[in-house]
CSV table of C-alpha atoms in Angstrom, one decimal:
chain,number,residue,atom,x,y,z
U,162,UNK,CA,-11.1,41.5,5.4
U,163,UNK,CA,-15.4,41.3,4.0
U,164,UNK,CA,-17.8,39.1,4.6
U,165,UNK,CA,-18.3,36.7,2.2
U,166,UNK,CA,-14.4,36.6,2.1
U,167,UNK,CA,-15.2,35.4,5.7
U,168,UNK,CA,-16.8,32.8,5.6
U,169,UNK,CA,-15.0,31.7,2.3
U,170,UNK,CA,-12.0,31.3,4.7
U,171,UNK,CA,-13.8,29.8,7.0
U,172,UNK,CA,-14.8,27.0,5.1
U,173,UNK,CA,-11.5,26.6,3.9
U,174,UNK,CA,-10.3,25.9,7.3
U,175,UNK,CA,-13.1,23.8,8.4
U,176,UNK,CA,-12.5,21.3,5.5
U,177,UNK,CA,-8.7,21.4,6.3
U,178,UNK,CA,-9.4,20.3,10.0
U,179,UNK,CA,-12.0,18.0,9.2
U,180,UNK,CA,-10.2,16.2,6.3
U,181,UNK,CA,-6.5,16.8,8.4
U,182,UNK,CA,-7.8,16.5,11.8
U,183,UNK,CA,-6.2,19.9,13.4
U,184,UNK,CA,-6.5,23.5,12.3
U,185,UNK,CA,-3.5,23.8,9.2
U,186,UNK,CA,-0.8,25.2,10.3
U,187,UNK,CA,-0.1,29.2,10.5
U,188,UNK,CA,0.1,31.1,6.8
U,189,UNK,CA,3.0,33.1,8.4
U,190,UNK,CA,4.6,29.3,8.6
U,191,UNK,CA,6.4,27.9,5.6
U,192,UNK,CA,5.1,24.9,5.1
U,193,UNK,CA,7.5,21.8,6.0
U,194,UNK,CA,8.6,19.9,2.4
U,195,UNK,CA,7.6,16.7,3.9
U,196,UNK,CA,3.8,16.9,4.5
U,197,UNK,CA,2.9,12.9,6.2
U,198,UNK,CA,0.5,10.9,5.7
U,199,UNK,CA,-2.3,11.2,8.2
U,200,UNK,CA,-2.7,7.2,9.1
U,201,UNK,CA,-4.7,5.3,8.8
U,202,UNK,CA,-6.5,4.7,12.2
U,203,UNK,CA,-6.7,6.9,14.1
U,204,UNK,CA,-8.0,5.2,18.1
U,205,UNK,CA,-10.2,7.3,20.1
U,206,UNK,CA,-9.2,4.9,22.6
U,207,UNK,CA,-6.0,3.5,24.6
U,208,UNK,CA,-4.7,-0.2,22.6
U,209,UNK,CA,-2.1,-2.3,24.0
U,210,UNK,CA,0.2,-4.3,21.4
U,211,UNK,CA,2.5,-6.7,22.6
U,212,UNK,CA,5.0,-7.7,20.5
U,213,UNK,CA,8.2,-10.8,20.9
U,214,UNK,CA,12.7,-10.9,20.6
U,215,UNK,CA,13.8,-13.0,18.6
U,216,UNK,CA,16.3,-15.0,20.4
U,217,UNK,CA,19.7,-12.7,21.1
U,218,UNK,CA,22.7,-14.8,22.0
U,219,UNK,CA,24.6,-14.3,25.5
U,220,UNK,CA,27.4,-11.9,25.7
U,221,UNK,CA,27.8,-8.1,26.7
U,222,UNK,CA,26.6,-6.4,24.2
U,223,UNK,CA,28.4,-3.1,22.6
U,224,UNK,CA,30.1,-2.1,20.0
U,225,UNK,CA,33.2,-2.1,20.5
U,226,UNK,CA,35.8,-4.1,23.1
U,227,UNK,CA,36.0,-0.8,24.6
U,228,UNK,CA,33.0,0.0,25.2
U,229,UNK,CA,32.0,-3.1,27.2
U,230,UNK,CA,34.8,-2.7,29.2
U,231,UNK,CA,33.6,1.0,30.5
U,232,UNK,CA,30.4,-0.7,31.4
U,233,UNK,CA,30.0,-1.6,34.6
U,234,UNK,CA,27.3,-3.7,35.9
U,235,UNK,CA,24.6,-0.9,37.0
U,236,UNK,CA,22.7,-3.0,39.1
U,237,UNK,CA,22.0,-6.4,39.8
U,238,UNK,CA,19.5,-7.8,37.9
U,239,UNK,CA,16.6,-7.7,35.4
U,240,UNK,CA,14.8,-4.7,35.5
U,241,UNK,CA,12.2,-2.6,33.7
U,242,UNK,CA,12.0,0.9,32.0
U,243,UNK,CA,8.8,2.8,30.9
U,244,UNK,CA,9.1,5.4,28.1
U,245,UNK,CA,5.7,7.6,27.6
U,246,UNK,CA,6.8,9.5,24.9
U,247,UNK,CA,5.1,12.2,21.4
U,248,UNK,CA,6.3,13.1,18.8
U,249,UNK,CA,5.0,15.8,16.1
U,250,UNK,CA,2.6,17.5,17.9
U,251,UNK,CA,3.7,20.5,16.1
U,252,UNK,CA,2.6,23.6,19.4
U,253,UNK,CA,-0.8,22.1,20.2
U,254,UNK,CA,-1.2,23.0,23.6
U,255,UNK,CA,-5.4,22.6,23.3
U,256,UNK,CA,-7.2,19.4,21.5
U,257,UNK,CA,-7.4,19.4,18.4
U,258,UNK,CA,-10.0,18.7,16.2
J,67,UNK,CA,-13.6,15.0,18.1
J,68,UNK,CA,-11.0,17.1,20.1
J,69,UNK,CA,-8.4,14.9,20.8
J,70,UNK,CA,-5.0,15.7,22.6
J,71,UNK,CA,-4.2,19.0,24.9
J,72,UNK,CA,-1.0,19.0,27.3
J,73,UNK,CA,-3.8,19.4,30.3
J,74,UNK,CA,-5.4,16.5,29.0
J,75,UNK,CA,-1.3,14.9,28.5
J,76,UNK,CA,-0.1,16.1,31.9
J,77,UNK,CA,-3.3,14.3,33.8
J,78,UNK,CA,-2.0,11.0,31.6
J,79,UNK,CA,1.3,11.3,33.0
J,80,UNK,CA,0.9,11.9,36.4
J,81,UNK,CA,-1.4,8.3,36.3
J,82,UNK,CA,1.6,6.5,35.0
J,83,UNK,CA,4.4,7.3,37.4
J,84,UNK,CA,1.9,6.8,40.0
J,85,UNK,CA,0.8,3.3,39.0
J,86,UNK,CA,4.2,2.1,38.4
J,87,UNK,CA,7.1,1.6,40.9
J,88,UNK,CA,10.1,1.4,38.7
J,89,UNK,CA,11.6,4.4,36.1
J,90,UNK,CA,9.5,6.7,33.6
J,91,UNK,CA,11.5,8.5,30.5
J,92,UNK,CA,9.6,11.0,29.7
J,93,UNK,CA,10.8,12.0,26.1
J,94,UNK,CA,10.0,14.3,22.5
J,95,UNK,CA,11.2,12.9,19.2
J,96,UNK,CA,10.9,17.1,17.5
J,97,UNK,CA,8.8,19.0,15.5
J,98,UNK,CA,7.2,19.9,19.0
J,99,UNK,CA,7.2,23.7,19.5
J,100,UNK,CA,5.6,24.9,16.3
J,101,UNK,CA,3.1,24.9,14.3
J,102,UNK,CA,-0.3,25.4,16.3
J,103,UNK,CA,-1.6,29.7,16.3
J,104,UNK,CA,0.1,30.0,20.2
J,105,UNK,CA,3.3,28.2,20.1
J,106,UNK,CA,4.3,30.2,17.5
J,107,UNK,CA,2.4,33.5,18.3
J,108,UNK,CA,4.4,33.2,21.6
J,109,UNK,CA,7.4,32.1,19.5
J,110,UNK,CA,7.8,28.1,21.6
J,111,UNK,CA,7.5,29.3,24.8
J,112,UNK,CA,4.3,28.0,25.8
J,113,UNK,CA,5.3,24.8,25.5
J,114,UNK,CA,8.1,24.9,26.8
J,115,UNK,CA,7.3,25.7,29.7
J,116,UNK,CA,4.4,22.6,30.0
J,117,UNK,CA,7.3,20.7,28.7
J,118,UNK,CA,9.3,21.4,31.7
J,119,UNK,CA,5.7,21.6,34.0
J,120,UNK,CA,5.3,16.9,32.4
J,121,UNK,CA,8.6,16.8,33.6
J,122,UNK,CA,9.6,15.8,29.9
J,123,UNK,CA,13.0,14.3,29.8
J,124,UNK,CA,14.9,14.9,26.2
J,125,UNK,CA,13.5,16.0,23.7
J,126,UNK,CA,15.5,15.9,19.2
J,127,UNK,CA,15.0,18.6,17.3
J,128,UNK,CA,12.9,18.8,14.0
J,129,UNK,CA,12.1,20.7,11.2
J,130,UNK,CA,9.7,22.2,12.4
J,131,UNK,CA,11.4,23.7,16.0
J,132,UNK,CA,13.3,25.5,13.1
J,133,UNK,CA,10.9,26.7,11.7
J,134,UNK,CA,11.3,30.1,13.2
J,135,UNK,CA,15.7,30.0,13.1
J,136,UNK,CA,18.8,28.9,14.9
J,137,UNK,CA,18.2,32.1,17.3
J,138,UNK,CA,14.8,31.5,18.7
J,139,UNK,CA,15.4,27.7,19.5
J,140,UNK,CA,18.5,27.8,20.9
J,141,UNK,CA,16.4,31.0,23.4
J,142,UNK,CA,13.9,27.9,24.3
J,143,UNK,CA,16.4,25.2,25.1
J,144,UNK,CA,18.2,27.6,27.8
J,145,UNK,CA,14.9,28.2,29.0
J,146,UNK,CA,14.2,24.1,28.2
J,147,UNK,CA,14.5,22.7,31.9
J,148,UNK,CA,15.7,18.7,29.8
J,149,UNK,CA,18.4,18.6,27.2
J,150,UNK,CA,17.2,19.7,23.4
J,151,UNK,CA,19.8,16.6,21.2
J,152,UNK,CA,20.7,16.8,18.2
J,153,UNK,CA,23.9,15.4,17.6
J,154,UNK,CA,23.9,15.8,13.3
J,155,UNK,CA,22.8,19.1,13.4
J,156,UNK,CA,25.9,21.8,13.6
J,157,UNK,CA,26.8,25.3,12.1
J,158,UNK,CA,27.6,25.8,8.8
J,159,UNK,CA,30.7,26.9,9.6
J,160,UNK,CA,32.6,25.7,12.8
J,161,UNK,CA,31.2,22.2,12.0
J,162,UNK,CA,30.3,22.0,15.9
J,163,UNK,CA,27.2,21.0,17.1
J,164,UNK,CA,24.4,23.4,17.7
J,165,UNK,CA,22.9,21.5,21.3
J,166,UNK,CA,24.5,19.1,23.1
J,167,UNK,CA,24.1,15.2,20.3
J,168,UNK,CA,23.7,12.7,23.3
J,169,UNK,CA,23.0,13.1,27.5
J,170,UNK,CA,23.3,10.4,30.2
J,171,UNK,CA,20.0,10.0,33.0
J,172,UNK,CA,21.1,7.7,35.8
J,173,UNK,CA,17.7,6.9,36.8
J,174,UNK,CA,17.9,4.0,39.6
J,175,UNK,CA,21.3,3.6,38.9
J,176,UNK,CA,21.0,3.0,35.8
J,177,UNK,CA,22.8,4.4,33.2
J,178,UNK,CA,20.9,6.0,30.0
J,179,UNK,CA,22.1,7.3,27.0
J,180,UNK,CA,19.9,9.0,25.2
J,181,UNK,CA,21.1,10.1,21.2
J,182,UNK,CA,19.4,13.0,19.5
J,183,UNK,CA,19.1,12.8,15.1
J,184,UNK,CA,17.6,15.6,13.3
J,185,UNK,CA,16.3,14.6,9.8
J,186,UNK,CA,18.7,15.5,7.0
J,187,UNK,CA,15.6,18.8,5.4
J,188,UNK,CA,15.5,19.6,9.5
J,189,UNK,CA,17.7,23.3,8.1
J,190,UNK,CA,15.3,23.6,5.4
J,191,UNK,CA,13.9,27.1,5.7
J,192,UNK,CA,14.6,30.9,4.7
J,193,UNK,CA,18.1,32.4,6.8
J,194,UNK,CA,18.1,28.7,8.3
J,195,UNK,CA,20.8,26.8,5.6
J,196,UNK,CA,22.8,29.2,5.9
J,197,UNK,CA,24.0,29.4,8.7
J,198,UNK,CA,23.1,24.6,10.3
J,199,UNK,CA,24.3,22.4,8.3
J,200,UNK,CA,22.7,18.8,8.6
J,201,UNK,CA,25.1,15.6,9.1
J,202,UNK,CA,24.6,12.1,8.2
J,203,UNK,CA,22.6,10.5,10.5
J,204,UNK,CA,24.1,7.1,10.0
J,205,UNK,CA,27.6,8.5,10.1
J,206,UNK,CA,26.3,10.8,12.5
J,207,UNK,CA,24.4,8.1,14.9
J,208,UNK,CA,28.5,5.1,14.8
J,209,UNK,CA,30.2,8.3,15.3
J,210,UNK,CA,28.3,9.0,19.3
J,211,UNK,CA,27.6,5.1,19.9
J,212,UNK,CA,30.6,4.3,20.7
J,213,UNK,CA,31.0,6.9,22.9
J,214,UNK,CA,27.2,6.3,24.0
J,215,UNK,CA,27.3,2.5,24.4
J,216,UNK,CA,30.6,3.3,26.5
J,217,UNK,CA,29.1,5.5,29.4
J,218,UNK,CA,25.1,4.0,29.5
J,219,UNK,CA,23.8,0.5,30.5
J,220,UNK,CA,21.0,1.5,28.1
J,221,UNK,CA,21.3,3.4,24.3
J,222,UNK,CA,18.1,5.1,23.0
J,223,UNK,CA,18.0,7.5,19.8
J,224,UNK,CA,15.4,10.1,19.5
J,225,UNK,CA,14.7,10.0,16.2
J,226,UNK,CA,13.2,12.0,14.0
J,227,UNK,CA,14.0,10.5,10.5
J,228,UNK,CA,11.0,8.9,9.9
J,229,UNK,CA,9.8,5.0,10.6
J,230,UNK,CA,11.8,3.5,7.1
J,231,UNK,CA,14.7,6.1,8.0
J,232,UNK,CA,14.9,4.6,11.7
J,233,UNK,CA,14.5,0.7,10.2
J,234,UNK,CA,17.7,1.7,7.8
J,235,UNK,CA,19.7,2.7,10.8
J,236,UNK,CA,18.8,-0.2,13.2
J,237,UNK,CA,19.9,-2.3,9.8
J,238,UNK,CA,22.9,-0.2,9.7
J,239,UNK,CA,24.2,0.8,13.6
J,240,UNK,CA,23.6,-2.9,15.8
J,241,UNK,CA,23.6,-1.7,19.3
J,242,UNK,CA,20.3,1.1,19.8
J,243,UNK,CA,18.2,0.0,22.7
J,244,UNK,CA,16.0,2.1,22.0
J,245,UNK,CA,14.4,4.6,19.0
J,246,UNK,CA,11.7,6.4,19.5
J,247,UNK,CA,11.0,8.3,16.0
J,248,UNK,CA,9.0,10.8,14.5
J,249,UNK,CA,8.6,13.5,10.9
J,250,UNK,CA,6.6,10.3,9.2
J,251,UNK,CA,3.5,10.7,12.0
J,252,UNK,CA,2.6,6.9,12.1
J,253,UNK,CA,0.2,5.4,15.1
J,254,UNK,CA,2.6,2.5,15.3
J,255,UNK,CA,-0.3,-1.0,15.9
J,256,UNK,CA,2.2,-2.4,17.8
J,257,UNK,CA,6.4,-1.8,18.1
J,258,UNK,CA,9.1,-2.5,15.1
J,259,UNK,CA,11.2,-5.2,15.6
J,260,UNK,CA,14.9,-4.5,13.5
J,261,UNK,CA,17.1,-6.8,14.5
J,262,UNK,CA,17.6,-6.5,18.7
J,263,UNK,CA,16.0,-2.3,18.5
J,264,UNK,CA,13.4,-1.6,18.7
J,265,UNK,CA,11.2,1.4,17.4
J,266,UNK,CA,8.2,2.9,18.5
J,267,UNK,CA,6.0,6.9,17.6
J,268,UNK,CA,2.7,7.8,19.0
J,269,UNK,CA,0.8,10.3,15.7
J,270,UNK,CA,1.1,13.9,15.5
J,271,UNK,CA,-0.4,16.7,16.9
J,272,UNK,CA,-0.4,15.4,20.9
J,273,UNK,CA,-3.6,13.7,20.3
J,274,UNK,CA,-2.1,10.8,21.8
J,275,UNK,CA,0.1,9.1,24.3
J,276,UNK,CA,2.4,6.4,23.4
J,277,UNK,CA,3.9,4.3,26.2
J,278,UNK,CA,6.9,1.8,25.8
J,279,UNK,CA,7.3,-0.6,28.2
J,280,UNK,CA,10.1,-2.9,28.0
J,281,UNK,CA,12.1,-5.5,30.8
J,282,UNK,CA,16.0,-5.7,30.0
J,283,UNK,CA,17.1,-8.8,31.8
J,284,UNK,CA,20.1,-9.8,33.4
J,285,UNK,CA,22.8,-8.9,30.3
J,286,UNK,CA,20.5,-5.0,29.7
J,287,UNK,CA,19.0,-7.2,26.8
J,288,UNK,CA,15.9,-6.2,26.2
J,289,UNK,CA,12.8,-7.7,26.6
J,290,UNK,CA,9.8,-8.0,26.2
J,291,UNK,CA,8.6,-4.5,24.0
J,292,UNK,CA,4.6,-3.9,25.2
J,293,UNK,CA,3.4,-0.2,23.3
J,294,UNK,CA,0.2,1.3,23.9
J,295,UNK,CA,-1.6,4.7,22.6
J,296,UNK,CA,-2.9,5.9,25.1
J,297,UNK,CA,-5.9,8.1,24.3
J,298,UNK,CA,-6.4,11.1,24.7
J,299,UNK,CA,-10.2,12.3,24.4
J,300,UNK,CA,-12.2,13.9,26.3
J,301,UNK,CA,-12.8,11.3,28.7
J,302,UNK,CA,-9.0,12.4,30.2
J,303,UNK,CA,-9.9,15.5,33.4
J,304,UNK,CA,-7.3,18.2,32.7
J,305,UNK,CA,-4.4,19.0,34.9
J,306,UNK,CA,-5.1,22.3,36.2
J,307,UNK,CA,-2.2,23.5,36.4
J,308,UNK,CA,-1.9,23.1,32.8
J,309,UNK,CA,-5.1,23.4,32.3
J,310,UNK,CA,-4.4,27.5,33.6
J,311,UNK,CA,-0.7,28.0,31.8
J,312,UNK,CA,-3.2,27.6,28.4
J,313,UNK,CA,-5.8,30.1,29.6
J,314,UNK,CA,-2.6,32.3,30.4
J,315,UNK,CA,-0.7,31.8,27.2
J,316,UNK,CA,-4.0,32.5,25.8
J,317,UNK,CA,-5.4,35.8,26.7
J,318,UNK,CA,-2.1,36.9,26.1
J,319,UNK,CA,-1.9,36.5,22.3
J,320,UNK,CA,-5.8,36.3,21.5
J,321,UNK,CA,-6.5,34.9,18.7
J,322,UNK,CA,-7.3,37.2,15.8
J,323,UNK,CA,-10.7,38.0,15.3
J,324,UNK,CA,-11.2,39.1,11.4
J,325,UNK,CA,-12.6,42.6,10.2
J,326,UNK,CA,-15.8,43.6,10.1
C-alpha cells in the first residue's frame, strides 16, 4: 500500500471512529444484517434510575399448575439480587473511542 | 474519549461484589466474542479468557458470536467456565439444540433459571445458515418457560432479540421476571416494565457495565427495580490481571502495520 492510500484509509478509519465511537469491524468479517443506531445519550458518568412496578396480584406465580407444585420455598422472606450485565461488546477488550 | 475495556470492567465488577452483601450475577446478552481485531484474530479466545477471569455466570448467543462459524463457537463454549446458552439455535438437520437452552444457578439458597434466546437472523452468515436453524423465539420461550419455572425461583431471560422484540415477548409470554437484552444496543435510561417483567440492556462495545438491582418479596415477585449505567471511562483503574491478559494477546497478535 503506498503512502497516499494509507493516509486515505486512515482518514476513513478516523471518520468512522468519530461517528461510531469505536473502530469498525475487521474488513474480513461480514457485516451483520441489522445495523444499530448509536444512542442519542452517551453518558460518561454513572447514572441511576428507579421505576416503580405496578401492584401485583397475590398468589404464587407460574405458567402451569405443575410449575406451581414443583416450586418449594427456597428461602424465607424477601431477598435482593444485583445483576451486572453487558451486551454487544463485539470483542472489545481494550477501550475504544 | 476512550471508553470500556475488560480491565476497567473487571475493576468495577470487583467493586460491586465487594460492596454487596447479597447475590450478584454477571451476565452477557450476546454478540460478544468477535468484531474487534484482537478478538477476531484470536478466534474469541481473549474474550472467553477475560470472561472466565471476571467470573461471568452465563451468556447467550447473538449474530456476531457465529461470525467465525459453528465449530469456533462450540470450541469457545467448551473453554468457557460459564454456560453459553441458546434455546432456539438448533441443528438444521437434527433440530437438536446447539447449546444448552437454559441453566439453573443456585445462589444463597435461591434458584435462578437463566434461559437464552438468539435473534432470528443469528445464523445469517456463510456456512452457518446451512447447518444451524433459528427457531421462533416466542414459541421457544413458551416451550421452555414452564420447565425453567418449575426448577427455579426466579426466571431470567438472556435475550439477543432486540428491545422491541423483548417487550413483545414479555407481553406474549408472562412469567419471566427479568430480561437482560441486546442487539438494539440501547443505552436505556431506565428499566422498561412490561406486565411484571423488568427489561434492560446497556449499550454496546463494552463501553459501559449495566447494573440492575431488584428486591423479591415473599412471593418472589420483583419489586423496586433500579438500573445503573456504570461508565467505564479513563477514571476507572485497570485491573492488573485483565490488563496483563490483554497485553499478552496483543503481543501474540500485533496490529498489522501498513506496507511502505
